[in-house]
mmCIF file of C-alpha atoms in Angstrom:
data_model
loop_
_atom_site.group_PDB
_atom_site.id
_atom_site.type_symbol
_atom_site.label_atom_id
_atom_site.label_comp_id
_atom_site.label_asym_id
_atom_site.label_seq_id
_atom_site.Cartn_x
_atom_site.Cartn_y
_atom_site.Cartn_z
ATOM 1 C CA MET A 30 30.487 -27.467 6.166
ATOM 2 C CA GLU A 31 31.927 -24.620 4.121
ATOM 3 C CA LYS A 32 32.651 -25.133 0.454
ATOM 4 C CA GLU A 33 36.168 -24.793 -0.906
ATOM 5 C CA PRO A 34 36.792 -21.262 -2.152
ATOM 6 C CA GLN A 35 36.518 -20.963 -5.910
ATOM 7 C CA SER A 36 39.411 -19.885 -8.096
ATOM 8 C CA GLN A 37 39.697 -16.189 -8.876
ATOM 9 C CA GLU A 38 39.100 -16.922 -12.554
ATOM 10 C CA ASN A 39 35.693 -18.451 -11.813
ATOM 11 C CA ILE A 40 34.694 -15.831 -9.300
ATOM 12 C CA PHE A 41 35.259 -12.915 -11.624
ATOM 13 C CA ASN A 42 33.597 -14.253 -14.736
ATOM 14 C CA ILE A 43 31.094 -11.421 -14.296
ATOM 15 C CA LYS A 44 30.490 -7.879 -15.426
ATOM 16 C CA LEU A 45 31.827 -5.352 -12.950
ATOM 17 C CA ALA A 46 29.012 -2.944 -13.740
ATOM 18 C CA LEU A 47 26.513 -5.536 -12.553
ATOM 19 C CA PHE A 48 26.793 -4.574 -8.898
ATOM 20 C CA GLU A 49 25.287 -1.433 -7.400
ATOM 21 C CA GLY A 50 27.031 -1.906 -4.071
ATOM 22 C CA PRO A 51 28.524 -4.398 -1.598
ATOM 23 C CA ILE A 52 25.159 -5.868 -0.593
ATOM 24 C CA ASP A 53 24.361 -6.553 -4.239
ATOM 25 C CA LEU A 54 27.736 -8.289 -4.627
ATOM 26 C CA LEU A 55 27.163 -10.402 -1.516
ATOM 27 C CA LEU A 56 23.783 -11.538 -2.828
ATOM 28 C CA TYR A 57 25.404 -12.483 -6.124
ATOM 29 C CA LEU A 58 28.065 -14.568 -4.350
ATOM 30 C CA ILE A 59 25.416 -16.255 -2.196
ATOM 31 C CA LYS A 60 23.318 -17.140 -5.239
ATOM 32 C CA LYS A 61 26.318 -18.230 -7.317
ATOM 33 C CA ASN A 62 27.559 -20.566 -4.578
ATOM 34 C CA GLU A 63 24.017 -21.843 -3.840
ATOM 35 C CA ILE A 64 24.339 -20.789 -0.224
ATOM 36 C CA ASP A 65 21.521 -20.754 2.314
ATOM 37 C CA ILE A 66 21.164 -17.080 3.180
ATOM 38 C CA TYR A 67 20.392 -18.064 6.796
ATOM 39 C CA ASP A 68 23.606 -20.099 7.073
ATOM 40 C CA ILE A 69 26.271 -18.066 5.298
ATOM 41 C CA PRO A 70 29.797 -19.550 5.353
ATOM 42 C CA ILE A 71 31.482 -16.299 6.341
ATOM 43 C CA ALA A 72 35.049 -17.477 5.670
ATOM 44 C CA GLN A 73 34.212 -18.445 2.089
ATOM 45 C CA ILE A 74 32.184 -15.324 1.335
ATOM 46 C CA THR A 75 34.770 -13.046 2.935
ATOM 47 C CA GLU A 76 37.568 -14.528 0.830
ATOM 48 C CA GLN A 77 35.600 -14.127 -2.398
ATOM 49 C CA PHE A 78 34.530 -10.601 -1.461
ATOM 50 C CA LEU A 79 38.147 -9.589 -0.775
ATOM 51 C CA GLN A 80 39.244 -11.173 -4.054
ATOM 52 C CA TYR A 81 36.666 -9.058 -5.849
ATOM 53 C CA ILE A 82 38.108 -5.903 -4.277
ATOM 54 C CA GLU A 83 41.626 -6.961 -5.234
ATOM 55 C CA PHE A 84 40.431 -7.580 -8.776
ATOM 56 C CA MET A 85 39.031 -4.047 -8.950
ATOM 57 C CA LYS A 86 42.422 -2.741 -7.841
ATOM 58 C CA ILE A 87 44.150 -4.745 -10.572
ATOM 59 C CA LEU A 88 41.842 -3.164 -13.152
ATOM 60 C CA ALA A 89 42.506 0.287 -11.657
ATOM 61 C CA ILE A 90 38.827 0.696 -10.786
ATOM 62 C CA ASP A 91 37.992 3.173 -8.041
ATOM 63 C CA ILE A 92 36.654 1.266 -5.054
ATOM 64 C CA ALA A 93 33.680 2.846 -3.316
ATOM 65 C CA THR A 94 34.005 3.382 0.427
ATOM 66 C CA GLU A 95 31.033 1.084 1.022
ATOM 67 C CA TYR A 96 33.028 -1.892 -0.287
ATOM 68 C CA ILE A 97 35.892 -1.185 2.124
ATOM 69 C CA VAL A 98 33.495 -0.827 5.053
ATOM 70 C CA MET A 99 31.771 -4.093 4.149
ATOM 71 C CA ALA A 100 35.125 -5.865 3.776
ATOM 72 C CA ALA A 101 36.150 -4.727 7.263
ATOM 73 C CA TYR A 102 32.811 -5.877 8.656
ATOM 74 C CA LEU A 103 33.124 -9.310 7.028
ATOM 75 C CA ILE A 104 36.640 -9.742 8.419
ATOM 76 C CA HIS A 105 35.371 -8.808 11.884
ATOM 77 C CA LEU A 106 32.443 -11.193 11.496
ATOM 78 C CA LYS A 107 34.788 -13.956 10.381
ATOM 79 C CA SER A 108 36.893 -13.459 13.505
ATOM 80 C CA CYS A 109 33.766 -13.564 15.685
ATOM 81 C CA MET A 110 32.779 -16.886 14.129
ATOM 82 C CA LEU A 111 36.216 -18.347 14.874
ATOM 83 C CA LEU A 112 36.499 -17.139 18.480
ATOM 84 C CA PRO A 113 35.057 -19.107 21.426
ATOM 85 C CA ALA A 114 31.848 -17.583 22.762
ATOM 86 C CA ASN A 115 33.438 -16.666 26.105
ATOM 87 C CA THR A 116 35.896 -14.308 24.381
ATOM 88 C CA LEU A 117 33.216 -12.113 22.770
ATOM 89 C CA ASN A 118 32.110 -8.862 24.385
ATOM 90 C CA ALA A 119 28.669 -8.239 25.855
ATOM 91 C CA GLU A 120 27.353 -6.447 22.768
ATOM 92 C CA GLU A 121 28.341 -9.302 20.474
ATOM 93 C CA LEU A 122 26.738 -11.818 22.824
ATOM 94 C CA ALA A 123 23.516 -9.847 23.316
ATOM 95 C CA GLY A 124 20.551 -12.185 23.176
ATOM 96 C CA ASP A 125 22.803 -15.088 22.154
ATOM 97 C CA GLU A 126 22.039 -14.124 18.552
ATOM 98 C CA ASP A 127 24.027 -15.630 15.721
ATOM 99 C CA PRO A 128 26.626 -12.948 14.809
ATOM 100 C CA ARG A 129 25.586 -13.320 11.168
ATOM 101 C CA MET A 130 21.942 -12.363 11.714
ATOM 102 C CA PRO A 131 22.327 -8.558 11.345
ATOM 103 C CA LEU A 132 23.927 -9.187 7.949
ATOM 104 C CA VAL A 133 21.218 -11.704 7.044
ATOM 105 C CA ARG A 134 18.489 -9.175 7.864
ATOM 106 C CA GLN A 135 20.173 -6.530 5.736
ATOM 107 C CA LEU A 136 20.504 -8.964 2.824
ATOM 108 C CA LEU A 137 16.833 -9.956 3.090
ATOM 109 C CA ALA A 138 15.758 -6.302 3.224
ATOM 110 C CA TYR A 139 17.816 -5.545 0.124
ATOM 111 C CA LYS A 140 16.316 -8.553 -1.703
ATOM 112 C CA GLU A 141 12.867 -7.240 -0.860
ATOM 113 C CA LEU A 142 13.817 -3.848 -2.246
ATOM 114 C CA GLN A 143 15.260 -5.404 -5.416
ATOM 115 C CA LYS A 144 12.061 -7.339 -6.020
ATOM 116 C CA ALA A 145 9.867 -4.303 -5.464
ATOM 117 C CA THR A 146 12.049 -2.097 -7.672
ATOM 118 C CA ALA A 147 11.960 -4.708 -10.446
ATOM 119 C CA THR A 148 8.161 -4.720 -10.248
ATOM 120 C CA ILE A 149 8.075 -0.934 -10.400
ATOM 121 C CA GLU A 150 10.361 -0.811 -13.425
ATOM 122 C CA GLU A 151 8.356 -3.503 -15.220
ATOM 123 C CA MET A 152 5.087 -1.668 -14.676
ATOM 124 C CA TYR A 153 6.765 1.598 -15.594
ATOM 125 C CA GLU A 154 7.638 0.127 -18.992
ATOM 126 C CA GLN A 155 4.278 -1.526 -19.583
ATOM 127 C CA GLN A 156 2.220 1.647 -19.037
ATOM 128 C CA LYS A 157 -1.064 -0.146 -18.500
ATOM 129 C CA LEU A 158 -4.372 0.086 -16.641
ATOM 130 C CA ILE A 159 -5.808 3.572 -17.125
ATOM 131 C CA TYR A 160 -8.329 4.462 -14.411
ATOM 132 C CA PHE A 161 -11.381 6.654 -14.943
ATOM 133 C CA ARG A 162 -13.415 8.493 -12.348
ATOM 134 C CA GLU A 163 -17.027 7.359 -12.048
ATOM 135 C CA PRO A 164 -19.831 9.950 -12.399
ATOM 136 C CA GLU A 165 -21.643 11.217 -9.305
ATOM 137 C CA GLU A 166 -25.059 10.962 -10.921
ATOM 138 C CA GLU A 167 -26.487 8.786 -13.653
ATOM 139 C CA ASP A 168 -27.264 11.767 -15.908
ATOM 140 C CA GLN A 169 -23.794 13.288 -15.487
ATOM 141 C CA LYS A 170 -21.157 12.759 -18.152
ATOM 142 C CA PRO A 171 -18.206 10.651 -16.916
ATOM 143 C CA ILE A 172 -15.146 12.750 -16.205
ATOM 144 C CA LEU A 173 -11.751 11.574 -17.387
ATOM 145 C CA LEU A 174 -9.234 12.578 -14.750
ATOM 146 C CA GLU A 175 -6.342 13.397 -17.025
ATOM 147 C CA GLU A 176 -5.805 9.739 -17.930
ATOM 148 C CA LEU A 177 -4.622 8.782 -14.477
ATOM 149 C CA SER A 178 -3.214 5.285 -14.641
ATOM 150 C CA VAL A 179 -1.252 2.821 -12.621
ATOM 151 C CA ASN A 180 1.557 3.930 -14.899
ATOM 152 C CA SER A 181 1.236 7.454 -13.494
ATOM 153 C CA LEU A 182 1.444 6.036 -10.004
ATOM 154 C CA VAL A 183 4.435 3.914 -10.973
ATOM 155 C CA PHE A 184 6.164 6.894 -12.553
ATOM 156 C CA SER A 185 5.772 8.943 -9.386
ATOM 157 C CA PHE A 186 7.268 6.243 -7.193
ATOM 158 C CA PHE A 187 9.950 5.465 -9.766
ATOM 159 C CA GLU A 188 11.157 9.070 -9.613
ATOM 160 C CA ILE A 189 11.090 9.014 -5.813
ATOM 161 C CA LEU A 190 13.183 5.853 -5.697
ATOM 162 C CA LYS A 191 15.720 7.277 -8.129
ATOM 163 C CA LYS A 192 16.178 10.342 -5.936
ATOM 164 C CA LYS A 193 16.629 8.184 -2.838
ATOM 165 C CA LYS A 194 18.878 5.593 -4.460
ATOM 166 C CA GLN A 195 21.803 6.619 -2.294
ATOM 167 C CA ASP A 196 19.943 5.323 0.761
ATOM 168 C CA ILE A 197 19.676 1.748 -0.522
ATOM 169 C CA LEU A 198 22.820 0.579 1.263
ATOM 170 C CA HIS A 199 21.491 1.805 4.592
ATOM 171 C CA ILE A 200 18.283 -0.219 4.760
ATOM 172 C CA PRO A 201 17.240 -0.795 8.378
ATOM 173 C CA ALA A 202 17.163 -4.335 9.664
ATOM 174 C CA ASP A 203 13.541 -3.980 10.746
ATOM 175 C CA SER A 204 12.127 -4.338 7.243
ATOM 176 C CA ILE A 205 8.568 -3.044 6.922
ATOM 177 C CA ARG A 206 5.897 -5.472 5.770
ATOM 178 C CA MET A 207 3.471 -4.609 2.966
ATOM 179 C CA GLU A 208 0.593 -5.908 5.108
ATOM 180 C CA ASP A 209 1.315 -3.219 7.696
ATOM 181 C CA SER A 210 1.207 -0.510 5.033
ATOM 182 C CA ILE A 211 -2.110 -1.898 3.742
ATOM 183 C CA ASN A 212 -3.582 -1.689 7.239
ATOM 184 C CA ASP A 213 -2.243 1.849 7.684
ATOM 185 C CA ILE A 214 -3.776 3.038 4.401
ATOM 186 C CA MET A 215 -7.185 1.508 5.081
ATOM 187 C CA SER A 216 -7.162 2.848 8.624
ATOM 188 C CA LEU A 217 -6.475 6.372 7.356
ATOM 189 C CA LEU A 218 -9.227 6.065 4.734
ATOM 190 C CA LYS A 219 -11.734 5.288 7.471
ATOM 191 C CA ARG A 220 -10.999 8.694 8.994
ATOM 192 C CA LYS A 221 -10.398 10.714 5.831
ATOM 193 C CA LYS A 222 -12.278 11.109 2.552
ATOM 194 C CA PHE A 223 -9.075 10.780 0.579
ATOM 195 C CA LEU A 224 -5.293 10.643 0.971
ATOM 196 C CA ARG A 225 -2.668 12.630 -0.896
ATOM 197 C CA LEU A 226 0.384 10.739 -2.106
ATOM 198 C CA SER A 227 2.606 13.699 -1.240
ATOM 199 C CA GLU A 228 1.465 13.523 2.379
ATOM 200 C CA LEU A 229 1.849 9.755 2.590
ATOM 201 C CA ILE A 230 5.513 9.753 1.592
ATOM 202 C CA VAL A 231 6.725 12.842 3.421
ATOM 203 C CA SER A 232 9.754 12.083 5.641
ATOM 204 C CA LYS A 233 9.544 8.390 4.740
ATOM 205 C CA ARG A 234 12.575 6.117 4.389
ATOM 206 C CA ILE A 235 13.062 4.349 1.076
ATOM 207 C CA ILE A 236 11.951 0.952 2.431
ATOM 208 C CA GLU A 237 8.772 2.597 3.778
ATOM 209 C CA ILE A 238 8.074 4.168 0.389
ATOM 210 C CA VAL A 239 8.538 0.826 -1.370
ATOM 211 C CA SER A 240 6.261 -0.885 1.148
ATOM 212 C CA LEU A 241 3.662 1.867 0.712
ATOM 213 C CA PHE A 242 3.784 1.622 -3.073
ATOM 214 C CA MET A 243 3.380 -2.159 -3.080
ATOM 215 C CA ALA A 244 0.463 -1.799 -0.657
ATOM 216 C CA ILE A 245 -1.285 0.715 -2.939
ATOM 217 C CA LEU A 246 -0.836 -1.559 -5.955
ATOM 218 C CA GLU A 247 -2.187 -4.525 -4.012
ATOM 219 C CA LEU A 248 -5.227 -2.552 -2.812
ATOM 220 C CA ILE A 249 -5.946 -1.404 -6.374
ATOM 221 C CA LYS A 250 -5.645 -5.010 -7.526
ATOM 222 C CA GLN A 251 -8.111 -6.049 -4.809
ATOM 223 C CA LYS A 252 -10.418 -3.210 -5.958
ATOM 224 C CA ARG A 253 -10.493 -1.735 -2.463
ATOM 225 C CA ILE A 254 -9.151 1.676 -3.473
ATOM 226 C CA LYS A 255 -8.765 3.898 -6.525
ATOM 227 C CA ALA A 256 -5.972 6.269 -7.434
ATOM 228 C CA PHE A 257 -6.502 9.415 -9.508
ATOM 229 C CA GLN A 258 -5.424 13.006 -10.087
ATOM 230 C CA ASN A 259 -7.021 16.171 -11.384
ATOM 231 C CA GLU A 260 -4.432 16.889 -14.050
ATOM 232 C CA GLU A 261 -1.078 15.693 -15.308
ATOM 233 C CA PHE A 262 1.791 16.156 -12.828
ATOM 234 C CA SER A 263 -0.585 17.172 -10.036
ATOM 235 C CA ASP A 264 -0.759 15.375 -6.704
ATOM 236 C CA ILE A 265 -2.127 11.835 -6.721
ATOM 237 C CA PHE A 266 -5.168 11.032 -4.593
ATOM 238 C CA ILE A 267 -6.004 7.714 -2.961
ATOM 239 C CA ILE A 268 -9.648 7.005 -2.163
ATOM 240 C CA SER A 269 -11.629 3.982 -1.055
ATOM 241 C CA LYS A 270 -13.772 2.399 -3.758
ATOM 242 C CA ARG A 271 -16.894 3.002 -1.679
ATOM 243 C CA ARG A 272 -16.316 6.756 -1.568
ATOM 244 C CA ALA A 273 -15.184 6.968 -5.191
ATOM 245 C CA LYS A 274 -18.792 6.978 -6.408
ATOM 246 C CA THR A 275 -19.838 9.917 -4.238
ATOM 247 C CA LEU A 276 -16.778 12.085 -3.712
ATOM 248 C CA ARG A 277 -16.004 14.836 -6.198
ATOM 249 C CA LEU A 278 -12.662 16.648 -6.140
ATOM 250 C CA VAL A 279 -12.581 20.051 -7.794
ATOM 251 C CA LYS A 280 -9.565 21.082 -9.851
ATOM 252 C CA ASP A 281 -7.476 23.899 -8.394
#
């Protein structure tokens, strides 16, 4: 049973700058109303979303196109929920899927991205865990690889995410799991001596980059791989811990 819509005064007791886009706003409304993300009361959420847009108009705030597109989609979704099943077209009835599920998948993907980005930003600020390369031989002096750290890795991904920020609102429904990225990395390391970060992220979507980054952090945490570079701002290398003791990379 859907909750009674809240008054406009209660709905907008928020900072407008808080939201980065319509998906972010929807997640806020879902959390604020303590709604099950898998059972969204579309009528209630649509009304509050439209009120938010109207409030922006009142304050003479430019409304991004994405908000208008989302509003139209919510209105369409609301109408689908109200119509009898036999009046929907074949596409809307495909697989007898709940009409809300595409939106649910997008919300879940965005939540995953938010969580990963928050982790990246936290580690970016902490600047911890400097990694050193181990010597090849016992009598060889340990080589410091330009103070490569998890922070360096975080910084690289942080910059990548900032450049791709405009893609956040177009996250595919088929969210990529970190476990799959872990398997991909370890599979590649069985065939190669090392991996270059620049090669791993080429042509990747933002959700793939986030998944890849979280996988690398997890593998470092599990002590299954090491990450290093020859000098500051150079490419970052990923290598299995087993090979790290025997492989030597020469500076360019």
